[in-house]
Amino acid sequence: MEFTRRETLAVGAAAVVATALPLPALASTDDAIAAFTGGADVADGGVDLDAPEIAENGNTVPIEVGAEGAVSIMVLAAGNPTPGVATFNFGPMAGATRAKTRIRLAGTQDVVAVAKMADGSFAKTSKTVKVTIGGCGG
Amino acid sequence: MAKGVRPRVKVPKSASAGDVITIKCLISHKMESGQRKDKDGNKIPRSIINNFTCTFNGETVIDVKMEPAISTNPYFEFDAKVPESGEFKFVWNDDDGSVYEETKAIEAA
């Protein structure tokens, strides 16, 4: 099978479009939340999520999560190839239920924090972070 | 064991009993995500630290489950109670089964 010059250009352009399409896998984020909560209702708000509005480099984005009375907090990046980032479990010697870390983001996307409270309820906060250089290789 | 892994932990040397202190820890590790490809197009296998725990005299302060989206040289900052003098123990678990440990004593007045 031979391509004419025009067909070759068309195929090339299609390939570029295919790779440029965003990769968000929202369904798997919902799955991850459901696995964490066991299907319980998740209230909006009540979790402090501090992340920069614009991250120049997606390889290391500083974030801070915290929630009053939480026993564990899960952080998800909705637009990464795999949404899981980290789950913080706070023990009896934790001075405050907050933690800071640095994460990778593949591109501009929502970062989601889901907290499990001591009374068994769940709360969720999300924040959009703009990323100029992605951090997941590829 | 991954090469060049070195934990660094910052804990105050002393505190008043009952104080809450901030602990910062960093471990040098490449945290290969399993998503990158080498120049021949083969996937570079995942190699990360998947768990981090901090305990004070055997009681948990924080236990973190880590996924590949944690940056190279994982950094954590968190707060801990210091009811008495004792020892903080930090443990990192690597995908390859290696365990990296660090301990820091603290004097509570």
PDB file of C-alpha atoms in Angstrom:
ATOM      1  CA  MET A   1       0.000   0.000   0.000  1.00  0.00           C
ATOM      2  CA  GLU A   2       1.470   3.279  -1.087  1.00  0.00           C
ATOM      3  CA  PHE A   3       0.659   6.672   0.301  1.00  0.00           C
ATOM      4  CA  THR A   4       0.490   9.757  -1.810  1.00  0.00           C
ATOM      5  CA  ARG A   5       2.060  12.860  -0.383  1.00  0.00           C
ATOM      6  CA  ARG A   6      -1.372  14.180   0.597  1.00  0.00           C
ATOM      7  CA  GLU A   7      -2.393  10.969   2.377  1.00  0.00           C
ATOM      8  CA  THR A   8       0.879  10.868   4.260  1.00  0.00           C
ATOM      9  CA  LEU A   9       0.280  14.378   5.520  1.00  0.00           C
ATOM     10  CA  ALA A  10      -3.243  13.474   6.604  1.00  0.00           C
ATOM     11  CA  VAL A  11      -2.048  10.401   8.506  1.00  0.00           C
ATOM     12  CA  GLY A  12       0.671  12.449  10.177  1.00  0.00           C
ATOM     13  CA  ALA A  13      -1.788  15.133  11.224  1.00  0.00           C
ATOM     14  CA  ALA A  14      -4.182  12.524  12.634  1.00  0.00           C
ATOM     15  CA  ALA A  15      -1.372  11.016  14.700  1.00  0.00           C
ATOM     16  CA  VAL A  16      -0.527  14.443  16.118  1.00  0.00           C
ATOM     17  CA  VAL A  17      -4.167  15.030  17.068  1.00  0.00           C
ATOM     18  CA  ALA A  18      -4.375  11.609  18.711  1.00  0.00           C
ATOM     19  CA  THR A  19      -1.329  12.245  20.908  1.00  0.00           C
ATOM     20  CA  ALA A  20      -2.421  15.767  21.769  1.00  0.00           C
ATOM     21  CA  LEU A  21      -5.794  14.629  23.124  1.00  0.00           C
ATOM     22  CA  PRO A  22      -5.967  15.032  26.880  1.00  0.00           C
ATOM     23  CA  LEU A  23      -5.709  11.860  28.910  1.00  0.00           C
ATOM     24  CA  PRO A  24      -8.175  12.430  31.735  1.00  0.00           C
ATOM     25  CA  ALA A  25      -9.691   9.252  33.065  1.00  0.00           C
ATOM     26  CA  LEU A  26     -12.434  10.652  35.250  1.00  0.00           C
ATOM     27  CA  ALA A  27     -14.120   7.305  35.731  1.00  0.00           C
ATOM     28  CA  SER A  28     -11.061   5.825  37.424  1.00  0.00           C
ATOM     29  CA  THR A  29     -10.928   8.805  39.797  1.00  0.00           C
ATOM     30  CA  ASP A  30     -14.507   8.046  40.828  1.00  0.00           C
ATOM     31  CA  ASP A  31     -13.540   4.387  41.233  1.00  0.00           C
ATOM     32  CA  ALA A  32     -10.635   5.342  43.464  1.00  0.00           C
ATOM     33  CA  ILE A  33     -12.899   7.534  45.609  1.00  0.00           C
ATOM     34  CA  ALA A  34     -15.498   4.756  45.829  1.00  0.00           C
ATOM     35  CA  ALA A  35     -12.822   2.258  46.875  1.00  0.00           C
ATOM     36  CA  PHE A  36     -11.665   4.645  49.604  1.00  0.00           C
ATOM     37  CA  THR A  37     -15.129   5.532  50.930  1.00  0.00           C
ATOM     38  CA  GLY A  38     -16.763   2.168  50.376  1.00  0.00           C
ATOM     39  CA  GLY A  39     -19.545   3.896  48.446  1.00  0.00           C
ATOM     40  CA  ALA A  40     -20.476   6.282  51.279  1.00  0.00           C
ATOM     41  CA  ASP A  41     -21.647   9.835  50.558  1.00  0.00           C
ATOM     42  CA  VAL A  42     -18.912  12.418  50.223  1.00  0.00           C
ATOM     43  CA  ALA A  43     -19.633  15.974  51.362  1.00  0.00           C
ATOM     44  CA  ASP A  44     -18.108  18.821  49.385  1.00  0.00           C
ATOM     45  CA  GLY A  45     -15.691  21.060  51.240  1.00  0.00           C
ATOM     46  CA  GLY A  46     -14.219  20.692  54.713  1.00  0.00           C
ATOM     47  CA  VAL A  47     -10.789  19.655  53.503  1.00  0.00           C
ATOM     48  CA  ASP A  48      -7.944  22.141  53.181  1.00  0.00           C
ATOM     49  CA  LEU A  49      -6.053  21.596  49.969  1.00  0.00           C
ATOM     50  CA  ASP A  50      -3.273  24.006  49.247  1.00  0.00           C
ATOM     51  CA  ALA A  51      -1.743  23.756  45.780  1.00  0.00           C
ATOM     52  CA  PRO A  52      -0.343  26.401  43.460  1.00  0.00           C
ATOM     53  CA  GLU A  53      -2.685  27.831  40.826  1.00  0.00           C
ATOM     54  CA  ILE A  54       0.034  27.600  38.214  1.00  0.00           C
ATOM     55  CA  ALA A  55       2.843  25.063  38.440  1.00  0.00           C
ATOM     56  CA  GLU A  56       5.691  25.720  36.060  1.00  0.00           C
ATOM     57  CA  ASN A  57       7.051  22.210  36.347  1.00  0.00           C
ATOM     58  CA  GLY A  58       4.694  19.272  36.754  1.00  0.00           C
ATOM     59  CA  ASN A  59       7.529  17.096  38.031  1.00  0.00           C
ATOM     60  CA  THR A  60       7.403  18.589  41.492  1.00  0.00           C
ATOM     61  CA  VAL A  61       4.296  20.437  42.598  1.00  0.00           C
ATOM     62  CA  PRO A  62       4.171  21.288  46.305  1.00  0.00           C
ATOM     63  CA  ILE A  63       0.819  20.577  47.945  1.00  0.00           C
ATOM     64  CA  GLU A  64      -0.532  20.625  51.481  1.00  0.00           C
ATOM     65  CA  VAL A  65      -3.601  18.774  52.718  1.00  0.00           C
ATOM     66  CA  GLY A  66      -5.298  18.993  56.059  1.00  0.00           C
ATOM     67  CA  ALA A  67      -8.686  18.421  57.624  1.00  0.00           C
ATOM     68  CA  GLU A  68      -9.833  18.956  61.167  1.00  0.00           C
ATOM     69  CA  GLY A  69     -10.682  15.597  62.756  1.00  0.00           C
ATOM     70  CA  ALA A  70      -9.565  13.446  59.834  1.00  0.00           C
ATOM     71  CA  VAL A  71      -8.115   9.990  60.334  1.00  0.00           C
ATOM     72  CA  SER A  72      -6.898   9.668  56.789  1.00  0.00           C
ATOM     73  CA  ILE A  73      -6.696  11.795  53.666  1.00  0.00           C
ATOM     74  CA  MET A  74      -6.360  10.499  50.126  1.00  0.00           C
ATOM     75  CA  VAL A  75      -4.972  12.695  47.357  1.00  0.00           C
ATOM     76  CA  LEU A  76      -5.831  12.052  43.703  1.00  0.00           C
ATOM     77  CA  ALA A  77      -4.713  13.672  40.475  1.00  0.00           C
ATOM     78  CA  ALA A  78      -7.653  13.278  38.104  1.00  0.00           C
ATOM     79  CA  GLY A  79      -5.661  13.791  34.905  1.00  0.00           C
ATOM     80  CA  ASN A  80      -2.668  11.547  35.568  1.00  0.00           C
ATOM     81  CA  PRO A  81      -2.314   8.157  33.822  1.00  0.00           C
ATOM     82  CA  THR A  82      -3.116   6.617  37.219  1.00  0.00           C
ATOM     83  CA  PRO A  83      -5.066   8.930  39.529  1.00  0.00           C
ATOM     84  CA  GLY A  84      -3.634   7.770  42.876  1.00  0.00           C
ATOM     85  CA  VAL A  85      -1.091  10.069  44.521  1.00  0.00           C
ATOM     86  CA  ALA A  86      -0.892   9.243  48.206  1.00  0.00           C
ATOM     87  CA  THR A  87      -2.957   8.311  51.235  1.00  0.00           C
ATOM     88  CA  PHE A  88      -1.998   9.833  54.561  1.00  0.00           C
ATOM     89  CA  ASN A  89      -3.088   7.919  57.657  1.00  0.00           C
ATOM     90  CA  PHE A  90      -2.731   9.863  60.879  1.00  0.00           C
ATOM     91  CA  GLY A  91      -1.861   7.972  64.065  1.00  0.00           C
ATOM     92  CA  PRO A  92      -2.411   8.831  67.731  1.00  0.00           C
ATOM     93  CA  MET A  93       0.854  10.781  67.910  1.00  0.00           C
ATOM     94  CA  ALA A  94       0.050  13.097  64.994  1.00  0.00           C
ATOM     95  CA  GLY A  95       0.187  16.699  66.184  1.00  0.00           C
ATOM     96  CA  ALA A  96      -2.185  17.951  63.518  1.00  0.00           C
ATOM     97  CA  THR A  97      -3.983  16.194  60.699  1.00  0.00           C
ATOM     98  CA  ARG A  98      -2.096  17.913  57.942  1.00  0.00           C
ATOM     99  CA  ALA A  99       0.864  17.050  55.733  1.00  0.00           C
ATOM    100  CA  LYS A 100       2.897  18.578  52.953  1.00  0.00           C
ATOM    101  CA  THR A 101       4.496  16.766  50.071  1.00  0.00           C
ATOM    102  CA  ARG A 102       5.501  17.204  46.440  1.00  0.00           C
ATOM    103  CA  ILE A 103       3.675  15.492  43.599  1.00  0.00           C
ATOM    104  CA  ARG A 104       3.855  14.894  39.851  1.00  0.00           C
ATOM    105  CA  LEU A 105       1.153  16.166  37.520  1.00  0.00           C
ATOM    106  CA  ALA A 106       0.962  15.089  33.867  1.00  0.00           C
ATOM    107  CA  GLY A 107      -0.758  18.310  32.791  1.00  0.00           C
ATOM    108  CA  THR A 108      -3.341  20.895  33.772  1.00  0.00           C
ATOM    109  CA  GLN A 109      -5.929  19.083  35.865  1.00  0.00           C
ATOM    110  CA  ASP A 110      -7.874  18.867  39.112  1.00  0.00           C
ATOM    111  CA  VAL A 111      -6.197  17.683  42.270  1.00  0.00           C
ATOM    112  CA  VAL A 112      -8.690  16.050  44.632  1.00  0.00           C
ATOM    113  CA  ALA A 113      -8.364  15.460  48.373  1.00  0.00           C
ATOM    114  CA  VAL A 114     -10.791  13.116  50.120  1.00  0.00           C
ATOM    115  CA  ALA A 115     -10.744  12.980  53.905  1.00  0.00           C
ATOM    116  CA  LYS A 116     -12.140  10.261  56.138  1.00  0.00           C
ATOM    117  CA  MET A 117     -13.298  11.784  59.415  1.00  0.00           C
ATOM    118  CA  ALA A 118     -13.135  10.151  62.829  1.00  0.00           C
ATOM    119  CA  ASP A 119     -16.955   9.789  62.836  1.00  0.00           C
ATOM    120  CA  GLY A 120     -16.867   7.820  59.583  1.00  0.00           C
ATOM    121  CA  SER A 121     -18.068  10.600  57.278  1.00  0.00           C
ATOM    122  CA  PHE A 122     -16.179  11.742  54.202  1.00  0.00           C
ATOM    123  CA  ALA A 123     -15.378  15.149  52.755  1.00  0.00           C
ATOM    124  CA  LYS A 124     -13.828  16.202  49.480  1.00  0.00           C
ATOM    125  CA  THR A 125     -12.171  19.274  48.030  1.00  0.00           C
ATOM    126  CA  SER A 126     -10.665  19.735  44.602  1.00  0.00           C
ATOM    127  CA  LYS A 127      -8.488  22.377  43.068  1.00  0.00           C
ATOM    128  CA  THR A 128      -7.387  23.002  39.500  1.00  0.00           C
ATOM    129  CA  VAL A 129      -3.668  23.325  38.916  1.00  0.00           C
ATOM    130  CA  LYS A 130      -2.327  24.677  35.637  1.00  0.00           C
ATOM    131  CA  VAL A 131       0.814  22.882  34.545  1.00  0.00           C
ATOM    132  CA  THR A 132       3.106  24.291  31.895  1.00  0.00           C
ATOM    133  CA  ILE A 133       5.491  21.323  31.629  1.00  0.00           C
ATOM    134  CA  GLY A 134       4.038  17.864  32.307  1.00  0.00           C
ATOM    135  CA  GLY A 135       5.660  15.537  34.802  1.00  0.00           C
ATOM    136  CA  CYS A 136       4.919  11.989  33.749  1.00  0.00           C
ATOM    137  CA  GLY A 137       7.447  11.498  30.970  1.00  0.00           C
ATOM    138  CA  GLY A 138       6.177   9.768  27.840  1.00  0.00           C
TER     139      GLY A 138
ATOM    140  CA  MET B   1      18.485  -1.632  46.555  1.00  0.00           C
ATOM    141  CA  ALA B   2      18.219   1.462  44.456  1.00  0.00           C
ATOM    142  CA  LYS B   3      21.453   3.386  44.313  1.00  0.00           C
ATOM    143  CA  GLY B   4      22.222   6.516  46.286  1.00  0.00           C
ATOM    144  CA  VAL B   5      19.277   6.365  48.659  1.00  0.00           C
ATOM    145  CA  ARG B   6      19.931   8.664  51.588  1.00  0.00           C
ATOM    146  CA  PRO B   7      17.283   9.670  54.111  1.00  0.00           C
ATOM    147  CA  ARG B   8      17.456  13.126  55.656  1.00  0.00           C
ATOM    148  CA  VAL B   9      15.232  14.035  58.578  1.00  0.00           C
ATOM    149  CA  LYS B  10      14.891  17.281  60.460  1.00  0.00           C
ATOM    150  CA  VAL B  11      13.612  16.972  64.031  1.00  0.00           C
ATOM    151  CA  PRO B  12      14.262  19.539  66.783  1.00  0.00           C
ATOM    152  CA  LYS B  13      16.708  18.235  69.432  1.00  0.00           C
ATOM    153  CA  SER B  14      14.510  19.292  72.302  1.00  0.00           C
ATOM    154  CA  ALA B  15      10.972  20.422  73.019  1.00  0.00           C
ATOM    155  CA  SER B  16       8.755  21.067  76.015  1.00  0.00           C
ATOM    156  CA  ALA B  17       6.713  18.043  77.043  1.00  0.00           C
ATOM    157  CA  GLY B  18       3.316  18.203  75.341  1.00  0.00           C
ATOM    158  CA  ASP B  19       4.555  20.354  72.476  1.00  0.00           C
ATOM    159  CA  VAL B  20       3.647  19.795  68.855  1.00  0.00           C
ATOM    160  CA  ILE B  21       6.674  19.861  66.585  1.00  0.00           C
ATOM    161  CA  THR B  22       7.058  19.927  62.822  1.00  0.00           C
ATOM    162  CA  ILE B  23       9.107  17.189  61.193  1.00  0.00           C
ATOM    163  CA  LYS B  24      10.521  17.450  57.691  1.00  0.00           C
ATOM    164  CA  CYS B  25      11.939  14.489  55.879  1.00  0.00           C
ATOM    165  CA  LEU B  26      13.380  13.895  52.493  1.00  0.00           C
ATOM    166  CA  ILE B  27      14.836  10.765  50.979  1.00  0.00           C
ATOM    167  CA  SER B  28      16.835  10.755  47.792  1.00  0.00           C
ATOM    168  CA  HIS B  29      15.228   8.266  45.435  1.00  0.00           C
ATOM    169  CA  LYS B  30      14.586   8.390  41.693  1.00  0.00           C
ATOM    170  CA  MET B  31      10.917   7.249  42.056  1.00  0.00           C
ATOM    171  CA  GLU B  32      10.722   5.781  38.557  1.00  0.00           C
ATOM    172  CA  SER B  33       7.000   6.048  37.750  1.00  0.00           C
ATOM    173  CA  GLY B  34       6.705   3.165  35.276  1.00  0.00           C
ATOM    174  CA  GLN B  35       5.287   5.589  32.694  1.00  0.00           C
ATOM    175  CA  ARG B  36       8.501   6.804  31.096  1.00  0.00           C
ATOM    176  CA  LYS B  37      10.088   5.189  28.079  1.00  0.00           C
ATOM    177  CA  ASP B  38      13.763   4.851  27.259  1.00  0.00           C
ATOM    178  CA  LYS B  39      15.144   5.949  23.900  1.00  0.00           C
ATOM    179  CA  ASP B  40      14.273   2.601  22.296  1.00  0.00           C
ATOM    180  CA  GLY B  41      10.628   3.012  23.275  1.00  0.00           C
ATOM    181  CA  ASN B  42      10.660   0.385  26.002  1.00  0.00           C
ATOM    182  CA  LYS B  43       8.889   1.181  29.234  1.00  0.00           C
ATOM    183  CA  ILE B  44      11.208   1.744  32.162  1.00  0.00           C
ATOM    184  CA  PRO B  45       9.878  -0.487  34.950  1.00  0.00           C
ATOM    185  CA  ARG B  46       8.350   1.129  38.005  1.00  0.00           C
ATOM    186  CA  SER B  47      10.652   1.488  40.989  1.00  0.00           C
ATOM    187  CA  ILE B  48       9.320   3.639  43.786  1.00  0.00           C
ATOM    188  CA  ILE B  49       9.115   3.828  47.532  1.00  0.00           C
ATOM    189  CA  ASN B  50       5.549   2.697  48.220  1.00  0.00           C
ATOM    190  CA  ASN B  51       5.165   3.340  51.911  1.00  0.00           C
ATOM    191  CA  PHE B  52       6.491   5.715  54.562  1.00  0.00           C
ATOM    192  CA  THR B  53       5.835   5.584  58.275  1.00  0.00           C
ATOM    193  CA  CYS B  54       6.886   7.674  61.229  1.00  0.00           C
ATOM    194  CA  THR B  55       6.471   6.376  64.781  1.00  0.00           C
ATOM    195  CA  PHE B  56       7.260   7.902  68.172  1.00  0.00           C
ATOM    196  CA  ASN B  57       8.174   5.343  70.850  1.00  0.00           C
ATOM    197  CA  GLY B  58       6.330   2.735  68.803  1.00  0.00           C
ATOM    198  CA  GLU B  59       3.120   4.739  68.306  1.00  0.00           C
ATOM    199  CA  THR B  60       2.176   5.866  64.815  1.00  0.00           C
ATOM    200  CA  VAL B  61       2.488   9.520  63.890  1.00  0.00           C
ATOM    201  CA  ILE B  62       1.799   9.157  60.192  1.00  0.00           C
ATOM    202  CA  ASP B  63       1.599   6.339  57.691  1.00  0.00           C
ATOM    203  CA  VAL B  64       1.670   7.301  54.031  1.00  0.00           C
ATOM    204  CA  LYS B  65       0.795   5.032  51.130  1.00  0.00           C
ATOM    205  CA  MET B  66       2.668   6.343  48.111  1.00  0.00           C
ATOM    206  CA  GLU B  67       1.838   6.026  44.419  1.00  0.00           C
ATOM    207  CA  PRO B  68       4.036   6.808  41.390  1.00  0.00           C
ATOM    208  CA  ALA B  69       2.695  10.382  41.346  1.00  0.00           C
ATOM    209  CA  ILE B  70       4.931  11.299  44.283  1.00  0.00           C
ATOM    210  CA  SER B  71       7.887  13.362  43.070  1.00  0.00           C
ATOM    211  CA  THR B  72      11.482  12.253  42.813  1.00  0.00           C
ATOM    212  CA  ASN B  73      13.194  12.550  46.211  1.00  0.00           C
ATOM    213  CA  PRO B  74       9.961  12.231  48.199  1.00  0.00           C
ATOM    214  CA  TYR B  75       9.464  14.972  50.753  1.00  0.00           C
ATOM    215  CA  PHE B  76       7.038  15.015  53.661  1.00  0.00           C
ATOM    216  CA  GLU B  77       6.321  17.594  56.286  1.00  0.00           C
ATOM    217  CA  PHE B  78       3.947  16.901  59.175  1.00  0.00           C
ATOM    218  CA  ASP B  79       3.320  17.575  62.856  1.00  0.00           C
ATOM    219  CA  ALA B  80       3.915  15.271  65.812  1.00  0.00           C
ATOM    220  CA  LYS B  81       3.132  15.381  69.509  1.00  0.00           C
ATOM    221  CA  VAL B  82       5.974  15.071  71.991  1.00  0.00           C
ATOM    222  CA  PRO B  83       4.515  14.022  75.360  1.00  0.00           C
ATOM    223  CA  GLU B  84       7.863  12.739  76.688  1.00  0.00           C
ATOM    224  CA  SER B  85      11.478  12.165  75.695  1.00  0.00           C
ATOM    225  CA  GLY B  86      11.854   9.455  73.157  1.00  0.00           C
ATOM    226  CA  GLU B  87      12.782   8.422  69.711  1.00  0.00           C
ATOM    227  CA  PHE B  88      11.236   9.036  66.335  1.00  0.00           C
ATOM    228  CA  LYS B  89      11.649   6.207  63.881  1.00  0.00           C
ATOM    229  CA  PHE B  90      11.219   6.720  60.156  1.00  0.00           C
ATOM    230  CA  VAL B  91      10.809   3.794  57.773  1.00  0.00           C
ATOM    231  CA  TRP B  92      10.601   3.843  53.981  1.00  0.00           C
ATOM    232  CA  ASN B  93       9.635   0.681  52.048  1.00  0.00           C
ATOM    233  CA  ASP B  94      10.948   0.312  48.517  1.00  0.00           C
ATOM    234  CA  ASP B  95       9.168  -1.631  45.735  1.00  0.00           C
ATOM    235  CA  ASP B  96      12.198  -3.923  45.528  1.00  0.00           C
ATOM    236  CA  GLY B  97      11.827  -4.937  49.174  1.00  0.00           C
ATOM    237  CA  SER B  98      14.525  -2.673  50.568  1.00  0.00           C
ATOM    238  CA  VAL B  99      13.758  -0.882  53.801  1.00  0.00           C
ATOM    239  CA  TYR B 100      15.425   2.406  54.663  1.00  0.00           C
ATOM    240  CA  GLU B 101      15.409   3.474  58.300  1.00  0.00           C
ATOM    241  CA  GLU B 102      16.369   6.521  60.273  1.00  0.00           C
ATOM    242  CA  THR B 103      15.948   7.361  63.958  1.00  0.00           C
ATOM    243  CA  LYS B 104      16.084  10.689  65.790  1.00  0.00           C
ATOM    244  CA  ALA B 105      16.007  11.137  69.547  1.00  0.00           C
ATOM    245  CA  ILE B 106      14.245  14.070  71.142  1.00  0.00           C
ATOM    246  CA  GLU B 107      14.636  15.466  74.643  1.00  0.00           C
ATOM    247  CA  ALA B 108      11.406  16.655  76.268  1.00  0.00           C
ATOM    248  CA  ALA B 109      11.879  19.026  79.194  1.00  0.00           C
TER     249      ALA B 109
END
